[in-house]
Amino acid sequence: MLGNGVVGILSESSNKWERRVPLTPSHCARLLHSGREKTGIARIIVQPSTKRIHHDSLYEDVGCHVSDDLSECGLILGIKQPKLDMILPNRAYAFFSHTHKAQKENMPLLDKILAERVSLYDYELIVGDNGKRLLAFGKYAGRAGMIDFLRGLGQRYLSLGYSTPFLSLGASYMYPSLAAAKAAVITVGEEIASQGLPSGICPVVFVFTGSGNVSVGAQEIFKLLPHVFVEPRRLPELFGKGRNVTSKRVFQVYGCIVTSRDMVSHKDPSKTFDKADYYAHPEHYNPIFHEKIAPYASVIVNCMYWERRFPRLLSTKQIQELNKKGCPLVGISDITCDIGGSVEFVNQTTSIDSPFFRYEPLTDSYHNDMDGNGIICSAVDILPTEFAKEASQHFGDILSQFVGSLASTADFTKLPAHLTRACIVHGGTLTTLYEYIPRMRKSDTLDISDNHTNGHISNKKKYSVLVSLSGHLFDQFLINEALDIIEAAGGSFHLVKCQVGQSTDAMSYSELEVGADDGKVLNQIIDSLTSIANPTENHGTPSQQLNKISLKVGKLQETGMKKDSESDPKRKTSVLMLGAGRVCQPACELLASIGTASSRQWYKTCLQNDSEEQMDVHVIVASLYLKDAEEIIQGIPNTTAVELDVTDHRALHQYISQVEIVISLLPASCHVAIADVCVELKKHLVTASYVDDSMSMMDEKAKNAGITILGEMGLDPGIDHMMAMKMINQAHLKKGKIKSFTSYCGGIPSPAAANNPLAYKFSWNPAGAIRAGRNPATYKSQGETVHVNGDDLYDSAVRFRIPDLPAFALECLPNRNSLTYGDLYGIGHEASTIFRGTLRYEGMGFPS
C-alpha cells in the first residue's frame, strides 16, 4: 500500500472553523496532469467536506475523485490531527501531529498510529537547507490576529465611551481574501489620518513582543495604519507628550517592538544585558517589562516564545498593580495562545466566533463581554484558518514540491534527507531519531509550584539541576546515552525543552531537569554527562575526530545544593566570523589559537600586555552554505560552523547576541545591516572593507552604544594605512613635509606561480577582484586632479620594470578615490601628488 502513488486528502475534523487544505485544486491539477512519471502521483482522492475553503466540485473538475473511502490511498494528507477512528492501518499520514516532544495530550494519537502500523510524517519537522521550517502558517496567524484585535479594540473603546475608526472593521474571516481585509484596514487608516483619534485615548501605543514570523505578520497589518515606531526607551517621552496633555485629536498610532533585552535586567547593576547569558542563566535576571514598557502600552501584541524558566512578560500581580496606578492598557492580543504562559492571567483559549474575554485585575475575575472595567484579551489557537484560501495556497505551494516523493516511496530511508528526518513512525515503529519519545513519556511529571521564585522549578528529588544538552543528540543516539547515564545512577529526569535538529548538519537542543536524592549522585551524573561532551582529544581516527559530536552540558538552575565553583581560570570570549572566503581560514586559525600556550607570548607581545589572565577564544564561522563554513574550520579547535543568511534578521540577531566581537568578511553591501544589529546588541564589529558613507553614518550610533566599529582592517585597505601613517608621522615628527605620497599594493604571485589566465594571486573572492578592477579612480598628480573612468582604467596604468627580472614588468592601476586620504592622512595641504594604486603584472587585464 505504501508508495502506490495514490494520495488522500482528509476532511478536517479537529475544529468547526478549520477550512484549510494541504493541497488546493490548482495544486492537484498540476500534480495529476503532469503525469505519474514526473510527479509520482497516480490518483488523488478527496474526502467530501461542506466547510472546506474549496468546494468538492473544484477538485472533481481537475481530476480528483471525491469519496469518503480512502482505503486505496498509500499516503493520506491533513492539516490538523484526525480523529482516532480515521487512522487506517498500514498507511502513511502527514499532518501537524504535535507528538515529537512527547506532548501528553497527543500520546493517544501516537499510540493509535503505532498500533495500526502506520507511517507518520510531521509537517513541523520538515526543514529546508537554511534550517527553517518549510511548512508553517506563522505570518497568517499574525495577520489574522492583528485584524481581529483591531476590530475588538473598536468595540472596547466604544464601551469606554469613544467612537473610533476601528469599529468599522470586520473579523478576518469576514473578508473573501487577505487583500480585501488589508483594504479594509487601509480604509480605517485613511479615516485615522483624516479624522484622527479621540484625545482621551491617545497616544494609542501597540507593543509587539518578539521578532519572528508571527510578529512580522502582525506588524504587516499594523503598518497599513498611519503610524510611527518608537524605541522602547522613548516610550515615557511619548506618553508624557501625548496623553491628557492636549485636547487635539491625534492622526496616527504608535508601534514599539520589544525583545528580551527590554523585558529583563541583570540582578547585578554593574552588568548589562547579554542574551546568551540570559538564555543560560535566566535566574540572574529580574523582569522589568511591567516597569519599563507596560505602563505606556495601549495594546500588547504577544508574539514571543516563552518557557517557564524565564520570567513572565506580565504576572497577575504585576497587572493588578499597574491597573491600580491607572495603566492605559486596553487589551492583549496573545497570538501565541500560550495559556498560563508569559501573560499569566491569559488562562483560557478563545474561539474565532467568540475571540475575547475581559479580565478585571482588581477583582481577579473573568467576563465574556466588552463592558465594565478591565482588559480585553484574545487567545485564538487556529488564527491562520481565517485566511484559509491564502494560507492553503502558501502551504500547498511548498508541500506539492515533495508530496510525490512521499506518495511513491515505500522505504522512507530512500526519501530526501529533510523528509526522512520528518518521519516519526515508519510501519508502526518509531524511527531511530525519535526513539527517545517513550523515555520522555516515562519521565517524572513536572511539578511546578505557583509560588516558585524567579522561574525555579521544583522537583520530587531532594537535589535537582537543569541541564542543557546540545549537539547531534538524536541522530547520533547521544540523547539515549545521556538518559542511560541518568537512570543508571538512580537519578530522574524530565524534559523541559526539546528542539530537534532537522538536517544531518543541524544541532539539536534539549533541557532536562535532572534530579537525585543524594548530592554526590547528582554530581556524578553531571560529571558523566560532561565526559560524553568532552571526549578524549586523541581518541579515534582523524576521520572520527573530524566528525566528532559537539555536546555541551551546562548547569542552568539548581535547588537544594550549592553550585560548583568555576574550575577553569580562563576567560571565555566568542567571536562570530561572517563569511567563508579565502581569508577566513588563517584568521580563524589565529583567533582560535589565542588560548594555547604557543600563542601566549605572541599575544602578550602583540597587545603589549603583561597580564597573567588567560583567554580562550571560541570562533563561530557563519556562511550561507554550511559546507563552506565546515571546510574553513576543518582541523581547527575551538571553532563551530553554522549556516546563516545575514538577510535573515532574526537569525543574525541570534548569533550576534552570543558573541563579544563580530568580524564581517562579507561584501561591503552587507555591513550596514550587520552593524545595525551590533549597535542594538552592543557588540563590537570589525570589517576589512572600505568605509563608505553608509558605514560612516553609524559613527554616532556606535559611540552611543559604547562599541567600536572598525573598518578597513585588511591588507588593502588596512595594513597599507598603518604603514603609511607610520612613515608620515615619523616625517612630521622630524619637521618634514610630505611632497608626494604614492602607495602600491597588490596580489602579485611569484613568476612560477603566476599560472592563472590573469596572472593574479586571488586571496579574496575572484568576482570581487574583477569588479574592483573596473572601478573608476581619482588621484592627484603634480597638483592636478586626474579622473579615470572604469572602462579606461587599464589605459591609465603606470608601468614599472623589475631590474632582477627583466622578463617581467609591473603596472599600477589607480585605486578608487585617492584624494580622500589627503585629509585622513593629514597631508592634503602639503602633498602635490597623492596616488594609491594596485600593483599587478603588466598586461594582466580583467575581462570586460
Short mmCIF file of C-alpha atoms in Angstrom, two decimals, residues 83-491:
data_model
loop_
_atom_site.label_atom_id
_atom_site.label_comp_id
_atom_site.label_asym_id
_atom_site.label_seq_id
_atom_site.Cartn_x
_atom_site.Cartn_y
_atom_site.Cartn_z
CA LYS A 83 -9.87 11.63 14.91
CA LEU A 84 -8.53 8.28 16.04
CA ASP A 85 -11.11 6.31 14.06
CA MET A 86 -9.89 7.97 10.86
CA ILE A 87 -6.48 6.26 11.12
CA LEU A 88 -6.32 3.40 8.63
CA PRO A 89 -3.74 0.60 9.10
CA ASN A 90 -0.58 0.30 7.03
CA ARG A 91 -0.81 3.76 5.51
CA ALA A 92 1.41 6.85 5.57
CA TYR A 93 -0.03 10.04 7.09
CA ALA A 94 1.23 13.59 7.01
CA PHE A 95 -0.17 16.35 9.25
CA PHE A 96 0.77 18.50 12.24
CA SER A 97 0.81 15.76 14.87
CA HIS A 98 2.40 17.63 17.82
CA THR A 99 3.89 14.40 19.13
CA HIS A 100 7.67 14.67 18.69
CA LYS A 101 8.15 16.37 22.06
CA ALA A 102 6.08 13.67 23.74
CA GLN A 103 3.17 16.09 24.20
CA LYS A 104 0.93 14.35 26.69
CA GLU A 105 -2.38 15.35 25.09
CA ASN A 106 -1.41 13.72 21.78
CA MET A 107 0.04 10.45 23.04
CA PRO A 108 -3.27 8.55 22.41
CA LEU A 109 -2.91 9.55 18.75
CA LEU A 110 0.67 8.31 18.67
CA ASP A 111 -0.35 5.04 20.32
CA LYS A 112 -3.05 4.55 17.67
CA ILE A 113 -0.53 5.18 14.90
CA LEU A 114 1.89 2.65 16.40
CA ALA A 115 -0.85 0.07 16.87
CA GLU A 116 -2.08 0.40 13.27
CA ARG A 117 1.47 0.06 11.85
CA VAL A 118 1.17 3.50 10.29
CA SER A 119 3.96 5.74 8.99
CA LEU A 120 3.75 9.31 10.27
CA TYR A 121 5.34 12.40 8.71
CA ASP A 122 5.04 15.64 10.67
CA TYR A 123 4.98 18.91 8.72
CA GLU A 124 6.54 20.72 11.65
CA LEU A 125 9.70 18.63 11.24
CA ILE A 126 10.23 19.32 7.54
CA VAL A 127 13.05 21.82 7.42
CA GLY A 128 14.90 23.28 4.45
CA ASP A 129 18.61 23.63 3.81
CA ASN A 130 18.61 27.03 5.52
CA GLY A 131 17.46 25.46 8.78
CA LYS A 132 13.99 26.99 8.64
CA ARG A 133 10.68 25.16 8.71
CA LEU A 134 9.23 24.83 5.23
CA LEU A 135 5.62 24.33 6.23
CA ALA A 136 4.25 26.89 8.66
CA PHE A 137 1.49 29.48 8.93
CA GLY A 138 3.18 31.98 11.29
CA LYS A 139 2.64 35.13 9.27
CA TYR A 140 -1.02 34.28 8.69
CA ALA A 141 -1.55 33.89 12.43
CA GLY A 142 -0.04 37.34 12.96
CA ARG A 143 -2.09 38.90 10.18
CA ALA A 144 -5.40 37.42 11.28
CA GLY A 145 -4.74 38.03 14.97
CA MET A 146 -3.96 41.69 14.38
CA ILE A 147 -7.05 42.34 12.27
CA ASP A 148 -9.31 40.57 14.75
CA PHE A 149 -7.88 42.54 17.63
CA LEU A 150 -8.31 45.88 15.84
CA ARG A 151 -11.97 45.00 15.44
CA GLY A 152 -12.29 44.17 19.14
CA LEU A 153 -10.38 47.33 20.01
CA GLY A 154 -13.07 49.40 18.30
CA GLN A 155 -15.76 47.64 20.32
CA ARG A 156 -13.85 48.07 23.57
CA TYR A 157 -13.25 51.78 23.00
CA LEU A 158 -16.96 52.18 22.28
CA SER A 159 -17.74 50.56 25.64
CA LEU A 160 -15.39 53.07 27.23
CA GLY A 161 -17.25 55.93 25.55
CA TYR A 162 -15.07 56.58 22.48
CA SER A 163 -16.01 56.17 18.82
CA THR A 164 -13.03 55.19 16.67
CA PRO A 165 -12.50 54.11 13.05
CA PHE A 166 -11.59 50.62 14.32
CA LEU A 167 -15.29 49.99 14.91
CA SER A 168 -15.97 49.62 11.18
CA LEU A 169 -13.50 46.75 10.77
CA GLY A 170 -14.70 43.16 10.47
CA ALA A 171 -13.06 39.96 11.66
CA SER A 172 -10.54 38.37 9.30
CA TYR A 173 -12.83 35.53 8.26
CA MET A 174 -15.48 38.04 7.13
CA TYR A 175 -13.37 39.08 4.14
CA PRO A 176 -13.15 37.00 0.96
CA SER A 177 -9.39 37.42 0.79
CA LEU A 178 -6.37 38.78 2.61
CA ALA A 179 -6.25 41.60 0.08
CA ALA A 180 -9.81 42.59 0.89
CA ALA A 181 -9.05 42.54 4.62
CA LYS A 182 -5.99 44.71 4.07
CA ALA A 183 -8.05 47.13 2.01
CA ALA A 184 -10.46 47.45 4.94
CA VAL A 185 -7.58 48.19 7.31
CA ILE A 186 -6.24 50.79 4.89
CA THR A 187 -9.68 52.44 4.90
CA VAL A 188 -9.56 52.57 8.69
CA GLY A 189 -6.10 54.10 8.41
CA GLU A 190 -7.31 56.74 5.98
CA GLU A 191 -10.03 57.73 8.41
CA ILE A 192 -7.49 57.99 11.25
CA ALA A 193 -5.26 60.13 9.04
CA SER A 194 -8.09 62.46 8.10
CA GLN A 195 -10.35 62.47 11.18
CA GLY A 196 -7.92 61.48 13.92
CA LEU A 197 -8.44 59.55 17.15
CA PRO A 198 -10.06 60.96 20.31
CA SER A 199 -7.51 62.74 22.51
CA GLY A 200 -8.76 60.88 25.57
CA ILE A 201 -7.28 57.59 24.37
CA CYS A 202 -4.09 58.95 22.81
CA PRO A 203 -1.34 58.15 22.29
CA VAL A 204 -2.51 54.69 21.15
CA VAL A 205 0.60 52.53 21.52
CA PHE A 206 0.89 48.98 20.18
CA VAL A 207 3.70 46.96 21.77
CA PHE A 208 4.88 43.92 19.76
CA THR A 209 6.88 41.23 21.57
CA GLY A 210 9.26 39.08 19.57
CA SER A 211 10.63 39.32 16.03
CA GLY A 212 9.56 36.04 14.40
CA ASN A 213 7.04 35.35 11.64
CA VAL A 214 4.05 35.89 13.92
CA SER A 215 5.28 39.32 14.95
CA VAL A 216 6.21 40.21 11.37
CA GLY A 217 2.70 39.27 10.19
CA ALA A 218 1.05 41.36 12.90
CA GLN A 219 3.29 44.32 12.14
CA GLU A 220 2.46 43.99 8.45
CA ILE A 221 -1.18 44.78 9.24
CA PHE A 222 -0.28 47.48 11.76
CA LYS A 223 1.83 49.28 9.15
CA LEU A 224 -1.27 49.78 6.99
CA LEU A 225 -2.35 52.39 9.56
CA PRO A 226 -0.70 55.83 9.78
CA HIS A 227 1.99 55.00 12.28
CA VAL A 228 5.32 55.83 13.87
CA PHE A 229 7.62 53.27 15.50
CA VAL A 230 9.17 54.30 18.81
CA GLU A 231 12.22 52.87 20.57
CA PRO A 232 11.32 51.30 23.93
CA ARG A 233 13.42 53.85 25.81
CA ARG A 234 11.42 56.69 24.21
CA LEU A 235 8.05 55.49 25.45
CA PRO A 236 7.97 57.67 28.60
CA GLU A 237 8.68 60.72 26.48
CA LEU A 238 5.90 59.83 24.05
CA PHE A 239 3.49 59.19 26.89
CA GLY A 240 4.35 62.48 28.52
CA LYS A 241 3.80 64.39 25.31
CA GLY A 242 0.56 62.77 24.32
CA ARG A 243 -1.85 61.60 26.98
CA ASN A 244 -4.02 64.11 28.77
CA VAL A 245 -1.81 66.97 27.63
CA THR A 246 -3.76 68.23 24.65
CA SER A 247 -7.38 68.24 23.62
CA LYS A 248 -6.49 67.86 19.95
CA ARG A 249 -7.18 64.67 18.07
CA VAL A 250 -4.17 62.55 17.07
CA PHE A 251 -3.81 61.34 13.49
CA GLN A 252 -1.61 58.29 13.92
CA VAL A 253 -0.87 55.32 16.13
CA TYR A 254 2.45 54.27 17.60
CA GLY A 255 4.29 50.97 17.48
CA CYS A 256 7.07 49.62 19.68
CA ILE A 257 8.95 46.35 19.14
CA VAL A 258 10.43 44.83 22.29
CA THR A 259 12.80 41.89 22.67
CA SER A 260 14.20 40.13 25.71
CA ARG A 261 16.65 42.97 26.45
CA ASP A 262 13.63 45.22 27.06
CA MET A 263 11.94 42.68 29.32
CA VAL A 264 14.63 41.88 31.90
CA SER A 265 17.73 43.37 33.51
CA HIS A 266 20.64 41.70 35.27
CA LYS A 267 20.35 41.48 39.04
CA ASP A 268 23.90 42.79 39.26
CA PRO A 269 23.62 46.51 38.41
CA SER A 270 27.21 46.53 37.15
CA LYS A 271 26.36 44.03 34.40
CA THR A 272 24.49 44.76 31.18
CA PHE A 273 22.04 42.52 29.41
CA ASP A 274 23.63 39.65 27.49
CA LYS A 275 21.26 37.47 25.52
CA ALA A 276 23.41 34.35 25.62
CA ASP A 277 23.88 34.70 29.37
CA TYR A 278 20.17 35.32 29.82
CA TYR A 279 19.26 32.16 27.94
CA ALA A 280 21.76 30.19 30.00
CA HIS A 281 21.05 31.81 33.37
CA PRO A 282 17.60 33.41 33.44
CA GLU A 283 17.66 33.23 37.24
CA HIS A 284 20.26 36.01 37.17
CA TYR A 285 17.75 38.46 35.69
CA ASN A 286 14.79 40.42 37.04
CA PRO A 287 11.64 41.19 34.99
CA ILE A 288 11.30 44.87 34.03
CA PHE A 289 8.66 44.81 31.30
CA HIS A 290 5.97 45.74 33.82
CA GLU A 291 8.04 48.78 34.84
CA LYS A 292 9.61 49.97 31.59
CA ILE A 293 7.12 49.05 28.85
CA ALA A 294 3.65 48.04 30.09
CA PRO A 295 2.84 51.38 31.79
CA TYR A 296 2.86 53.05 28.36
CA ALA A 297 1.12 50.37 26.26
CA SER A 298 -2.43 50.62 24.98
CA VAL A 299 -2.23 47.20 23.34
CA ILE A 300 0.24 44.34 23.82
CA VAL A 301 0.53 42.03 20.81
CA ASN A 302 2.23 38.99 22.29
CA CYS A 303 4.20 37.01 19.70
CA MET A 304 7.09 35.76 21.85
CA TYR A 305 8.16 32.21 22.62
CA TRP A 306 8.33 31.59 26.38
CA GLU A 307 9.44 28.84 28.75
CA ARG A 308 8.74 28.55 32.45
CA ARG A 309 12.37 29.03 33.41
CA PHE A 310 12.18 32.63 32.17
CA PRO A 311 10.46 35.49 33.99
CA ARG A 312 6.93 36.13 32.76
CA LEU A 313 6.18 39.03 30.49
CA LEU A 314 3.36 40.04 32.85
CA SER A 315 2.27 38.28 36.02
CA THR A 316 -1.18 38.59 37.53
CA LYS A 317 0.21 40.55 40.45
CA GLN A 318 2.02 42.95 38.15
CA ILE A 319 -1.06 43.73 36.07
CA GLN A 320 -3.08 44.26 39.23
CA GLU A 321 -0.54 46.82 40.44
CA LEU A 322 -0.46 48.52 37.04
CA ASN A 323 -4.23 48.72 36.99
CA LYS A 324 -4.27 50.43 40.39
CA LYS A 325 -1.88 53.07 39.03
CA GLY A 326 -4.13 53.85 36.05
CA CYS A 327 -2.22 51.93 33.38
CA PRO A 328 -3.63 52.77 29.89
CA LEU A 329 -3.57 49.11 28.79
CA VAL A 330 -6.80 48.35 26.94
CA GLY A 331 -6.14 44.85 25.69
CA ILE A 332 -3.79 41.97 24.96
CA SER A 333 -3.70 40.00 21.72
CA ASP A 334 -1.93 36.79 22.73
CA ILE A 335 -1.32 35.39 19.26
CA THR A 336 1.00 32.75 20.74
CA CYS A 337 -2.06 31.40 22.58
CA ASP A 338 0.25 30.33 25.40
CA ILE A 339 -2.24 29.59 28.18
CA GLY A 340 -0.90 30.50 31.61
CA GLY A 341 2.36 31.37 29.91
CA SER A 342 4.22 34.64 29.51
CA VAL A 343 1.00 36.55 30.29
CA GLU A 344 -0.11 34.72 33.42
CA PHE A 345 -3.74 35.81 33.56
CA VAL A 346 -4.44 34.58 30.00
CA ASN A 347 -5.85 31.33 31.36
CA GLN A 348 -8.12 30.23 28.51
CA THR A 349 -8.25 29.97 24.75
CA THR A 350 -10.89 31.85 22.80
CA SER A 351 -12.63 30.93 19.58
CA ILE A 352 -12.98 32.64 16.22
CA ASP A 353 -16.68 33.29 16.81
CA SER A 354 -16.06 34.49 20.39
CA PRO A 355 -12.49 35.82 20.31
CA PHE A 356 -12.39 37.92 23.51
CA PHE A 357 -12.75 37.69 27.23
CA ARG A 358 -12.42 40.55 29.72
CA TYR A 359 -10.14 40.27 32.72
CA GLU A 360 -10.76 42.58 35.68
CA PRO A 361 -7.47 42.82 37.65
CA LEU A 362 -8.84 44.41 40.83
CA THR A 363 -11.32 41.60 41.39
CA ASP A 364 -9.26 38.92 39.61
CA SER A 365 -12.37 37.95 37.66
CA TYR A 366 -13.15 36.93 34.08
CA HIS A 367 -16.09 38.02 31.92
CA ASN A 368 -17.39 37.28 28.44
CA ASP A 369 -18.42 40.82 27.49
CA MET A 370 -16.79 44.10 26.46
CA ASP A 371 -18.46 46.26 29.11
CA GLY A 372 -17.07 47.04 32.53
CA ASN A 373 -13.61 47.52 33.93
CA GLY A 374 -10.50 45.64 32.98
CA ILE A 375 -8.58 44.42 29.94
CA ILE A 376 -9.85 42.57 26.88
CA CYS A 377 -7.83 39.51 25.86
CA SER A 378 -7.76 37.41 22.71
CA ALA A 379 -6.16 33.95 22.51
CA VAL A 380 -7.39 32.12 19.40
CA ASP A 381 -5.37 29.00 18.60
CA ILE A 382 -6.23 28.48 14.88
CA LEU A 383 -5.93 32.02 13.51
CA PRO A 384 -4.42 31.08 10.10
CA THR A 385 -7.62 29.33 9.06
CA GLU A 386 -9.33 32.73 8.93
CA PHE A 387 -7.34 33.28 5.75
CA ALA A 388 -7.86 29.70 4.65
CA LYS A 389 -7.53 30.39 0.92
CA GLU A 390 -4.20 32.22 1.01
CA ALA A 391 -2.81 30.08 3.83
CA SER A 392 -3.65 26.89 1.92
CA GLN A 393 -2.12 28.25 -1.28
CA HIS A 394 1.08 29.13 0.56
CA PHE A 395 1.17 25.73 2.26
CA GLY A 396 0.41 23.74 -0.88
CA ASP A 397 2.99 25.61 -2.94
CA ILE A 398 5.64 24.03 -0.73
CA LEU A 399 4.01 20.67 0.04
CA SER A 400 3.36 19.96 -3.66
CA GLN A 401 7.12 20.06 -4.28
CA PHE A 402 7.73 16.85 -2.35
CA VAL A 403 4.36 15.17 -1.87
CA GLY A 404 5.16 12.98 -4.88
CA SER A 405 8.21 11.55 -3.11
CA LEU A 406 6.09 10.72 -0.06
CA ALA A 407 3.39 9.13 -2.19
CA SER A 408 5.63 6.99 -4.40
CA THR A 409 8.25 5.77 -1.91
CA ALA A 410 7.60 2.79 0.33
CA ASP A 411 11.01 2.84 2.06
CA PHE A 412 11.31 6.12 3.93
CA THR A 413 15.11 5.80 4.08
CA LYS A 414 15.21 6.38 0.32
CA LEU A 415 13.50 9.77 0.64
CA PRO A 416 15.42 13.05 0.62
CA ALA A 417 17.02 13.74 3.99
CA HIS A 418 14.58 16.50 5.00
CA LEU A 419 11.67 14.08 4.55
CA THR A 420 13.40 11.09 6.14
CA ARG A 421 14.04 13.10 9.26
CA ALA A 422 10.40 14.20 9.41
CA CYS A 423 9.25 10.58 9.71
CA ILE A 424 8.40 9.94 13.37
CA VAL A 425 6.96 6.46 12.86
CA HIS A 426 7.51 4.02 9.99
CA GLY A 427 5.39 0.89 9.74
CA GLY A 428 4.29 1.15 13.35
CA THR A 429 7.81 1.57 14.76
CA LEU A 430 9.38 4.77 15.99
CA THR A 431 12.26 5.73 13.73
CA THR A 432 15.73 5.99 15.22
CA LEU A 433 15.60 9.75 15.53
CA TYR A 434 12.51 9.60 17.74
CA GLU A 435 13.22 6.57 19.90
CA TYR A 436 13.57 8.96 22.82
CA ILE A 437 9.80 9.62 22.94
CA PRO A 438 8.80 6.62 25.14
CA ARG A 439 11.54 7.51 27.62
CA MET A 440 10.33 11.07 27.77
CA ARG A 441 6.81 9.82 28.42
CA LYS A 442 8.07 7.84 31.38
CA SER A 443 9.87 10.80 32.93
CA ASP A 444 8.50 12.15 36.20
CA THR A 445 5.57 14.53 35.97
CA LEU A 446 6.79 18.09 36.28
CA ASP A 447 5.54 19.64 39.49
CA ILE A 448 5.54 23.42 39.13
CA SER A 449 4.66 25.42 42.20
CA ASP A 450 2.66 28.57 41.70
CA ASN A 451 4.89 30.14 44.33
CA HIS A 452 8.25 29.29 42.79
CA THR A 453 10.69 32.18 42.63
CA ASN A 454 12.45 33.51 39.52
CA GLY A 455 11.38 30.60 37.41
CA HIS A 456 12.94 27.93 39.64
CA ILE A 457 11.43 24.52 39.09
CA SER A 458 10.62 22.20 41.93
CA ASN A 459 11.45 18.50 41.70
CA LYS A 460 10.44 15.47 43.72
CA LYS A 461 14.10 14.64 44.27
CA LYS A 462 15.99 16.34 47.07
CA TYR A 463 18.54 17.82 44.70
CA SER A 464 17.94 18.99 41.15
CA VAL A 465 19.66 20.82 38.36
CA LEU A 466 18.54 21.99 34.93
CA VAL A 467 20.91 20.61 32.30
CA SER A 468 21.15 21.81 28.70
CA LEU A 469 22.37 19.38 26.06
CA SER A 470 23.22 20.50 22.54
CA GLY A 471 24.71 18.68 19.59
CA HIS A 472 23.71 15.75 17.40
CA LEU A 473 21.64 14.34 20.23
CA PHE A 474 19.13 12.28 18.31
CA ASP A 475 20.69 11.25 15.01
CA GLN A 476 23.83 10.03 16.83
CA PHE A 477 21.94 8.39 19.74
CA LEU A 478 23.52 10.70 22.30
CA ILE A 479 20.18 11.54 23.91
CA ASN A 480 19.76 7.86 24.76
CA GLU A 481 23.30 7.72 26.12
CA ALA A 482 22.60 10.74 28.31
CA LEU A 483 19.36 9.23 29.63
CA ASP A 484 21.15 5.93 30.31
CA ILE A 485 23.68 7.79 32.45
CA ILE A 486 20.95 9.49 34.48
CA GLU A 487 18.89 6.35 35.04
CA ALA A 488 21.86 4.06 35.73
CA ALA A 489 22.96 6.35 38.55
CA GLY A 490 19.50 6.29 40.11
CA GLY A 491 18.58 9.79 39.04
#
